[in-house]
Amino acid sequence: MSRRAIITILALFALVATIVLLLPQRAMVKNFPPHGSTVVVLGDSIAAGVGASASEKGFVSVLSARLNTPIVNAGKSGDTTADGLARFETDVLAHDPDIVVIELGGNDHLKRVPPEQTFENLGALVAQAQAKGAVVIVLGIRGGLFADGFDDRFEALAETCGCVFVPDILSGIFGDGRSMADAVHPNDRGHEKIADKVAPVLEGILVSVVPENGGSVAQ
């Protein structure tokens, strides 16, 4: 075995360990490593970039630029988890994604959807993506929007479903006038902070993709 191949294998083992540690009780991440690098973000107005001064300033665009990776942005203002489910086939699965990032739940709270229904819907979204072979990243949203317990529910979802969980993407942003465009949406600075939280996780998954013809680990 060549030295390059050994380094590649060791790098993959290190990445698997890193991703596993991101989950409560070290549950295994389903479908990791991914077969390719097609990324789709399903979300609401935050994913859509509302509050940012321009489309390239939203956190999804910031992630794409930082990681030098095209990302399909399926963010839609006002969406609840039920809305996400309704358009999941056409807006997410139609792109044959290898990695699906889910940012939903805020509008469920604002529209007084029972938490049990919210997390049932999130579980269904995760299951559908995983059934198609995708690695799933769930972004937790609390930041003062939710009562205590949403964090625990997000963590339980990640542990049960075997997906990667990024907690509290609005932590340190929500309520900080320097980072908010209005009472709900981050401004450019806030979107940058969200990207700071998500980028290391997404990058750790992307670099695990190995070309079909072998070779080195690729981003």
PDB file of C-alpha atoms in Angstrom:
ATOM      1  CA  MET A   1       0.000   0.000   0.000  1.00  0.00           C
ATOM      2  CA  SER A   2       1.366   3.387  -1.000  1.00  0.00           C
ATOM      3  CA  ARG A   3       2.138   6.119   1.529  1.00  0.00           C
ATOM      4  CA  ARG A   4      -0.529   8.295  -0.092  1.00  0.00           C
ATOM      5  CA  ALA A   5      -3.172   5.593   0.333  1.00  0.00           C
ATOM      6  CA  ILE A   6      -2.233   5.113   3.993  1.00  0.00           C
ATOM      7  CA  ILE A   7      -2.533   8.864   4.640  1.00  0.00           C
ATOM      8  CA  THR A   8      -5.925   8.892   2.925  1.00  0.00           C
ATOM      9  CA  ILE A   9      -7.223   6.019   5.071  1.00  0.00           C
ATOM     10  CA  LEU A  10      -5.930   7.594   8.270  1.00  0.00           C
ATOM     11  CA  ALA A  11      -7.548  10.899   7.338  1.00  0.00           C
ATOM     12  CA  LEU A  12     -10.880   9.173   6.781  1.00  0.00           C
ATOM     13  CA  PHE A  13     -10.699   7.435  10.160  1.00  0.00           C
ATOM     14  CA  ALA A  14      -9.970  10.791  11.818  1.00  0.00           C
ATOM     15  CA  LEU A  15     -12.909  12.425  10.074  1.00  0.00           C
ATOM     16  CA  VAL A  16     -15.280   9.628  11.069  1.00  0.00           C
ATOM     17  CA  ALA A  17     -14.204  10.051  14.685  1.00  0.00           C
ATOM     18  CA  THR A  18     -14.742  13.813  14.496  1.00  0.00           C
ATOM     19  CA  ILE A  19     -18.232  13.527  13.044  1.00  0.00           C
ATOM     20  CA  VAL A  20     -19.249  10.800  15.508  1.00  0.00           C
ATOM     21  CA  LEU A  21     -18.212  13.041  18.409  1.00  0.00           C
ATOM     22  CA  LEU A  22     -20.646  15.667  17.173  1.00  0.00           C
ATOM     23  CA  LEU A  23     -23.573  13.464  18.176  1.00  0.00           C
ATOM     24  CA  PRO A  24     -24.944  12.827  21.655  1.00  0.00           C
ATOM     25  CA  GLN A  25     -23.644   9.555  23.130  1.00  0.00           C
ATOM     26  CA  ARG A  26     -21.506   9.093  20.011  1.00  0.00           C
ATOM     27  CA  ALA A  27     -24.315   7.647  17.896  1.00  0.00           C
ATOM     28  CA  MET A  28     -23.240   6.693  14.388  1.00  0.00           C
ATOM     29  CA  VAL A  29     -24.012   9.086  11.558  1.00  0.00           C
ATOM     30  CA  LYS A  30     -26.106   7.395   8.893  1.00  0.00           C
ATOM     31  CA  ASN A  31     -24.700   7.294   5.351  1.00  0.00           C
ATOM     32  CA  PHE A  32     -21.321   8.707   6.402  1.00  0.00           C
ATOM     33  CA  PRO A  33     -19.105   9.174   4.482  1.00  0.00           C
ATOM     34  CA  PRO A  34     -21.264  10.518   1.650  1.00  0.00           C
ATOM     35  CA  HIS A  35     -20.945   9.279  -1.924  1.00  0.00           C
ATOM     36  CA  GLY A  36     -20.644  12.766  -3.377  1.00  0.00           C
ATOM     37  CA  SER A  37     -20.647  16.449  -2.561  1.00  0.00           C
ATOM     38  CA  THR A  38     -24.077  17.689  -3.646  1.00  0.00           C
ATOM     39  CA  VAL A  39     -25.393  19.810  -0.768  1.00  0.00           C
ATOM     40  CA  VAL A  40     -28.977  21.044  -0.362  1.00  0.00           C
ATOM     41  CA  VAL A  41     -30.147  23.327   2.448  1.00  0.00           C
ATOM     42  CA  LEU A  42     -33.848  23.122   3.315  1.00  0.00           C
ATOM     43  CA  GLY A  43     -35.010  25.974   5.496  1.00  0.00           C
ATOM     44  CA  ASP A  44     -37.115  29.034   6.137  1.00  0.00           C
ATOM     45  CA  SER A  45     -36.348  32.751   5.875  1.00  0.00           C
ATOM     46  CA  ILE A  46     -33.036  32.383   7.698  1.00  0.00           C
ATOM     47  CA  ALA A  47     -31.768  29.927   5.084  1.00  0.00           C
ATOM     48  CA  ALA A  48     -33.266  32.154   2.376  1.00  0.00           C
ATOM     49  CA  GLY A  49     -31.037  34.960   3.655  1.00  0.00           C
ATOM     50  CA  VAL A  50     -33.705  37.364   4.866  1.00  0.00           C
ATOM     51  CA  GLY A  51     -32.081  40.158   6.841  1.00  0.00           C
ATOM     52  CA  ALA A  52     -28.852  40.085   4.858  1.00  0.00           C
ATOM     53  CA  SER A  53     -28.039  43.105   2.691  1.00  0.00           C
ATOM     54  CA  ALA A  54     -27.646  40.982  -0.453  1.00  0.00           C
ATOM     55  CA  SER A  55     -28.205  37.392  -1.543  1.00  0.00           C
ATOM     56  CA  GLU A  56     -24.511  36.542  -1.261  1.00  0.00           C
ATOM     57  CA  LYS A  57     -24.526  37.673   2.372  1.00  0.00           C
ATOM     58  CA  GLY A  58     -26.949  34.988   3.591  1.00  0.00           C
ATOM     59  CA  PHE A  59     -25.330  32.178   5.567  1.00  0.00           C
ATOM     60  CA  VAL A  60     -25.895  29.590   2.825  1.00  0.00           C
ATOM     61  CA  SER A  61     -24.079  31.720   0.260  1.00  0.00           C
ATOM     62  CA  VAL A  62     -21.347  32.479   2.795  1.00  0.00           C
ATOM     63  CA  LEU A  63     -20.882  28.735   3.382  1.00  0.00           C
ATOM     64  CA  SER A  64     -20.707  28.079  -0.354  1.00  0.00           C
ATOM     65  CA  ALA A  65     -18.029  30.737  -0.828  1.00  0.00           C
ATOM     66  CA  ARG A  66     -15.961  29.682   2.185  1.00  0.00           C
ATOM     67  CA  LEU A  67     -15.960  25.993   1.276  1.00  0.00           C
ATOM     68  CA  ASN A  68     -15.722  26.595  -2.479  1.00  0.00           C
ATOM     69  CA  THR A  69     -18.684  24.265  -2.928  1.00  0.00           C
ATOM     70  CA  PRO A  70     -21.965  24.842  -4.796  1.00  0.00           C
ATOM     71  CA  ILE A  71     -24.927  24.619  -2.408  1.00  0.00           C
ATOM     72  CA  VAL A  72     -28.550  24.401  -3.484  1.00  0.00           C
ATOM     73  CA  ASN A  73     -30.512  26.841  -1.335  1.00  0.00           C
ATOM     74  CA  ALA A  74     -34.050  25.564  -0.753  1.00  0.00           C
ATOM     75  CA  GLY A  75     -34.840  28.196   1.853  1.00  0.00           C
ATOM     76  CA  LYS A  76     -38.314  29.713   1.712  1.00  0.00           C
ATOM     77  CA  SER A  77     -39.633  32.493   3.920  1.00  0.00           C
ATOM     78  CA  GLY A  78     -42.462  31.542   6.254  1.00  0.00           C
ATOM     79  CA  ASP A  79     -41.993  27.801   5.950  1.00  0.00           C
ATOM     80  CA  THR A  80     -42.881  25.501   8.805  1.00  0.00           C
ATOM     81  CA  THR A  81     -41.690  21.909   9.083  1.00  0.00           C
ATOM     82  CA  ALA A  82     -44.972  20.836   7.458  1.00  0.00           C
ATOM     83  CA  ASP A  83     -44.279  23.142   4.516  1.00  0.00           C
ATOM     84  CA  GLY A  84     -40.797  21.652   4.243  1.00  0.00           C
ATOM     85  CA  LEU A  85     -42.284  18.177   4.086  1.00  0.00           C
ATOM     86  CA  ALA A  86     -44.739  19.231   1.384  1.00  0.00           C
ATOM     87  CA  ARG A  87     -41.975  20.404  -0.959  1.00  0.00           C
ATOM     88  CA  PHE A  88     -39.212  18.020   0.088  1.00  0.00           C
ATOM     89  CA  GLU A  89     -39.489  15.781  -2.964  1.00  0.00           C
ATOM     90  CA  THR A  90     -39.358  18.568  -5.537  1.00  0.00           C
ATOM     91  CA  ASP A  91     -37.045  21.035  -3.790  1.00  0.00           C
ATOM     92  CA  VAL A  92     -34.582  18.670  -2.126  1.00  0.00           C
ATOM     93  CA  LEU A  93     -34.682  15.054  -3.280  1.00  0.00           C
ATOM     94  CA  ALA A  94     -34.963  16.065  -6.940  1.00  0.00           C
ATOM     95  CA  HIS A  95     -31.360  17.296  -6.677  1.00  0.00           C
ATOM     96  CA  ASP A  96     -30.172  13.820  -5.617  1.00  0.00           C
ATOM     97  CA  PRO A  97     -28.364  15.275  -2.589  1.00  0.00           C
ATOM     98  CA  ASP A  98     -25.449  13.639  -0.798  1.00  0.00           C
ATOM     99  CA  ILE A  99     -25.763  16.022   2.155  1.00  0.00           C
ATOM    100  CA  VAL A 100     -28.990  17.634   3.357  1.00  0.00           C
ATOM    101  CA  VAL A 101     -28.941  20.511   5.841  1.00  0.00           C
ATOM    102  CA  ILE A 102     -32.266  21.160   7.604  1.00  0.00           C
ATOM    103  CA  GLU A 103     -32.963  24.562   9.172  1.00  0.00           C
ATOM    104  CA  LEU A 104     -36.609  24.577  10.224  1.00  0.00           C
ATOM    105  CA  GLY A 105     -38.686  24.994  13.368  1.00  0.00           C
ATOM    106  CA  GLY A 106     -38.729  28.724  14.029  1.00  0.00           C
ATOM    107  CA  ASN A 107     -42.002  29.349  12.227  1.00  0.00           C
ATOM    108  CA  ASP A 108     -43.571  26.340  13.930  1.00  0.00           C
ATOM    109  CA  HIS A 109     -42.996  28.097  17.240  1.00  0.00           C
ATOM    110  CA  LEU A 110     -44.271  31.435  15.960  1.00  0.00           C
ATOM    111  CA  LYS A 111     -47.407  29.748  14.584  1.00  0.00           C
ATOM    112  CA  ARG A 112     -47.912  27.762  17.803  1.00  0.00           C
ATOM    113  CA  VAL A 113     -47.471  24.342  16.214  1.00  0.00           C
ATOM    114  CA  PRO A 114     -47.275  21.752  19.023  1.00  0.00           C
ATOM    115  CA  PRO A 115     -43.618  20.752  19.587  1.00  0.00           C
ATOM    116  CA  GLU A 116     -44.540  17.098  19.217  1.00  0.00           C
ATOM    117  CA  GLN A 117     -45.752  17.775  15.670  1.00  0.00           C
ATOM    118  CA  THR A 118     -42.693  19.891  14.869  1.00  0.00           C
ATOM    119  CA  PHE A 119     -40.272  17.147  15.807  1.00  0.00           C
ATOM    120  CA  GLU A 120     -42.363  14.431  14.196  1.00  0.00           C
ATOM    121  CA  ASN A 121     -42.097  16.411  10.961  1.00  0.00           C
ATOM    122  CA  LEU A 122     -38.362  16.933  11.411  1.00  0.00           C
ATOM    123  CA  GLY A 123     -37.931  13.209  11.985  1.00  0.00           C
ATOM    124  CA  ALA A 124     -39.832  12.484   8.775  1.00  0.00           C
ATOM    125  CA  LEU A 125     -37.612  14.899   6.834  1.00  0.00           C
ATOM    126  CA  VAL A 126     -34.469  13.264   8.192  1.00  0.00           C
ATOM    127  CA  ALA A 127     -35.783   9.773   7.420  1.00  0.00           C
ATOM    128  CA  GLN A 128     -36.670  10.655   3.827  1.00  0.00           C
ATOM    129  CA  ALA A 129     -33.259  12.165   3.175  1.00  0.00           C
ATOM    130  CA  GLN A 130     -31.456   9.219   4.738  1.00  0.00           C
ATOM    131  CA  ALA A 131     -33.555   6.754   2.740  1.00  0.00           C
ATOM    132  CA  LYS A 132     -32.078   8.367  -0.381  1.00  0.00           C
ATOM    133  CA  GLY A 133     -28.553   7.902   0.984  1.00  0.00           C
ATOM    134  CA  ALA A 134     -27.867  11.430   2.228  1.00  0.00           C
ATOM    135  CA  VAL A 135     -25.987  12.503   5.324  1.00  0.00           C
ATOM    136  CA  VAL A 136     -28.234  14.868   7.281  1.00  0.00           C
ATOM    137  CA  ILE A 137     -27.215  17.919   9.314  1.00  0.00           C
ATOM    138  CA  VAL A 138     -29.922  19.395  11.540  1.00  0.00           C
ATOM    139  CA  LEU A 139     -29.482  22.994  12.663  1.00  0.00           C
ATOM    140  CA  GLY A 140     -30.944  23.741  16.081  1.00  0.00           C
ATOM    141  CA  ILE A 141     -32.710  27.047  16.608  1.00  0.00           C
ATOM    142  CA  ARG A 142     -33.279  28.428  20.058  1.00  0.00           C
ATOM    143  CA  GLY A 143     -31.589  31.721  20.844  1.00  0.00           C
ATOM    144  CA  GLY A 144     -34.494  32.872  23.018  1.00  0.00           C
ATOM    145  CA  LEU A 145     -37.149  31.876  20.488  1.00  0.00           C
ATOM    146  CA  PHE A 146     -38.028  28.657  22.246  1.00  0.00           C
ATOM    147  CA  ALA A 147     -38.721  27.557  25.763  1.00  0.00           C
ATOM    148  CA  ASP A 148     -36.132  25.335  27.421  1.00  0.00           C
ATOM    149  CA  GLY A 149     -36.543  21.848  26.083  1.00  0.00           C
ATOM    150  CA  PHE A 150     -36.169  22.505  22.378  1.00  0.00           C
ATOM    151  CA  ASP A 151     -32.435  21.951  22.750  1.00  0.00           C
ATOM    152  CA  ASP A 152     -33.104  18.587  24.348  1.00  0.00           C
ATOM    153  CA  ARG A 153     -35.587  17.656  21.649  1.00  0.00           C
ATOM    154  CA  PHE A 154     -33.124  18.519  18.875  1.00  0.00           C
ATOM    155  CA  GLU A 155     -30.405  16.478  20.573  1.00  0.00           C
ATOM    156  CA  ALA A 156     -32.753  13.532  21.028  1.00  0.00           C
ATOM    157  CA  LEU A 157     -33.718  13.725  17.350  1.00  0.00           C
ATOM    158  CA  ALA A 158     -30.072  13.660  16.295  1.00  0.00           C
ATOM    159  CA  GLU A 159     -29.269  10.737  18.555  1.00  0.00           C
ATOM    160  CA  THR A 160     -32.300   8.717  17.496  1.00  0.00           C
ATOM    161  CA  CYS A 161     -31.980   9.374  13.766  1.00  0.00           C
ATOM    162  CA  GLY A 162     -28.196   9.274  13.432  1.00  0.00           C
ATOM    163  CA  CYS A 163     -27.793  12.741  11.978  1.00  0.00           C
ATOM    164  CA  VAL A 164     -25.329  15.509  12.721  1.00  0.00           C
ATOM    165  CA  PHE A 165     -26.596  18.265  15.022  1.00  0.00           C
ATOM    166  CA  VAL A 166     -25.368  21.858  15.172  1.00  0.00           C
ATOM    167  CA  PRO A 167     -26.904  23.380  18.320  1.00  0.00           C
ATOM    168  CA  ASP A 168     -28.255  26.894  18.761  1.00  0.00           C
ATOM    169  CA  ILE A 169     -27.288  28.533  15.482  1.00  0.00           C
ATOM    170  CA  LEU A 170     -28.788  31.782  16.813  1.00  0.00           C
ATOM    171  CA  SER A 171     -26.922  31.622  20.108  1.00  0.00           C
ATOM    172  CA  GLY A 172     -24.968  34.859  20.558  1.00  0.00           C
ATOM    173  CA  ILE A 173     -26.937  36.394  17.676  1.00  0.00           C
ATOM    174  CA  PHE A 174     -30.583  36.601  18.728  1.00  0.00           C
ATOM    175  CA  GLY A 175     -31.059  39.630  20.951  1.00  0.00           C
ATOM    176  CA  ASP A 176     -27.750  41.211  19.911  1.00  0.00           C
ATOM    177  CA  GLY A 177     -28.610  44.397  18.033  1.00  0.00           C
ATOM    178  CA  ARG A 178     -25.271  44.332  16.226  1.00  0.00           C
ATOM    179  CA  SER A 179     -26.154  40.976  14.655  1.00  0.00           C
ATOM    180  CA  MET A 180     -29.879  41.325  13.964  1.00  0.00           C
ATOM    181  CA  ALA A 181     -31.665  43.042  11.076  1.00  0.00           C
ATOM    182  CA  ASP A 182     -34.990  42.927  12.929  1.00  0.00           C
ATOM    183  CA  ALA A 183     -36.575  41.057  15.821  1.00  0.00           C
ATOM    184  CA  VAL A 184     -36.238  37.680  14.095  1.00  0.00           C
ATOM    185  CA  HIS A 185     -33.702  37.791  11.260  1.00  0.00           C
ATOM    186  CA  PRO A 186     -29.894  38.091  11.432  1.00  0.00           C
ATOM    187  CA  ASN A 187     -28.102  40.816   9.508  1.00  0.00           C
ATOM    188  CA  ASP A 188     -24.874  40.293   7.546  1.00  0.00           C
ATOM    189  CA  ARG A 189     -22.880  39.945  10.761  1.00  0.00           C
ATOM    190  CA  GLY A 190     -25.390  37.455  12.132  1.00  0.00           C
ATOM    191  CA  HIS A 191     -25.360  35.345   8.975  1.00  0.00           C
ATOM    192  CA  GLU A 192     -21.564  35.262   9.134  1.00  0.00           C
ATOM    193  CA  LYS A 193     -21.816  33.968  12.699  1.00  0.00           C
ATOM    194  CA  ILE A 194     -24.211  31.217  11.625  1.00  0.00           C
ATOM    195  CA  ALA A 195     -21.746  30.228   8.906  1.00  0.00           C
ATOM    196  CA  ASP A 196     -19.008  30.124  11.565  1.00  0.00           C
ATOM    197  CA  LYS A 197     -20.980  27.440  13.417  1.00  0.00           C
ATOM    198  CA  VAL A 198     -21.933  25.346  10.390  1.00  0.00           C
ATOM    199  CA  ALA A 199     -18.814  25.578   8.215  1.00  0.00           C
ATOM    200  CA  PRO A 200     -16.506  23.296  10.264  1.00  0.00           C
ATOM    201  CA  VAL A 201     -19.167  20.582  10.415  1.00  0.00           C
ATOM    202  CA  LEU A 202     -20.033  20.713   6.736  1.00  0.00           C
ATOM    203  CA  GLU A 203     -16.380  20.883   5.747  1.00  0.00           C
ATOM    204  CA  GLY A 204     -15.615  17.829   7.870  1.00  0.00           C
ATOM    205  CA  ILE A 205     -18.216  15.872   5.928  1.00  0.00           C
ATOM    206  CA  LEU A 206     -17.242  17.211   2.503  1.00  0.00           C
ATOM    207  CA  VAL A 207     -13.576  16.335   2.861  1.00  0.00           C
ATOM    208  CA  SER A 208     -14.532  12.736   3.585  1.00  0.00           C
ATOM    209  CA  VAL A 209     -15.762  12.244   0.022  1.00  0.00           C
ATOM    210  CA  VAL A 210     -13.368  10.012  -1.911  1.00  0.00           C
ATOM    211  CA  PRO A 211     -13.404  10.101  -5.728  1.00  0.00           C
ATOM    212  CA  GLU A 212     -14.754   6.953  -7.372  1.00  0.00           C
ATOM    213  CA  ASN A 213     -11.407   6.376  -9.088  1.00  0.00           C
ATOM    214  CA  GLY A 214      -9.579   6.338  -5.746  1.00  0.00           C
ATOM    215  CA  GLY A 215      -7.004   9.056  -5.246  1.00  0.00           C
ATOM    216  CA  SER A 216      -6.805  11.465  -2.399  1.00  0.00           C
ATOM    217  CA  VAL A 217      -9.487  12.822  -0.139  1.00  0.00           C
ATOM    218  CA  ALA A 218     -11.283  15.659  -1.923  1.00  0.00           C
ATOM    219  CA  GLN A 219     -13.339  18.606  -0.795  1.00  0.00           C
TER     220      GLN A 219
END
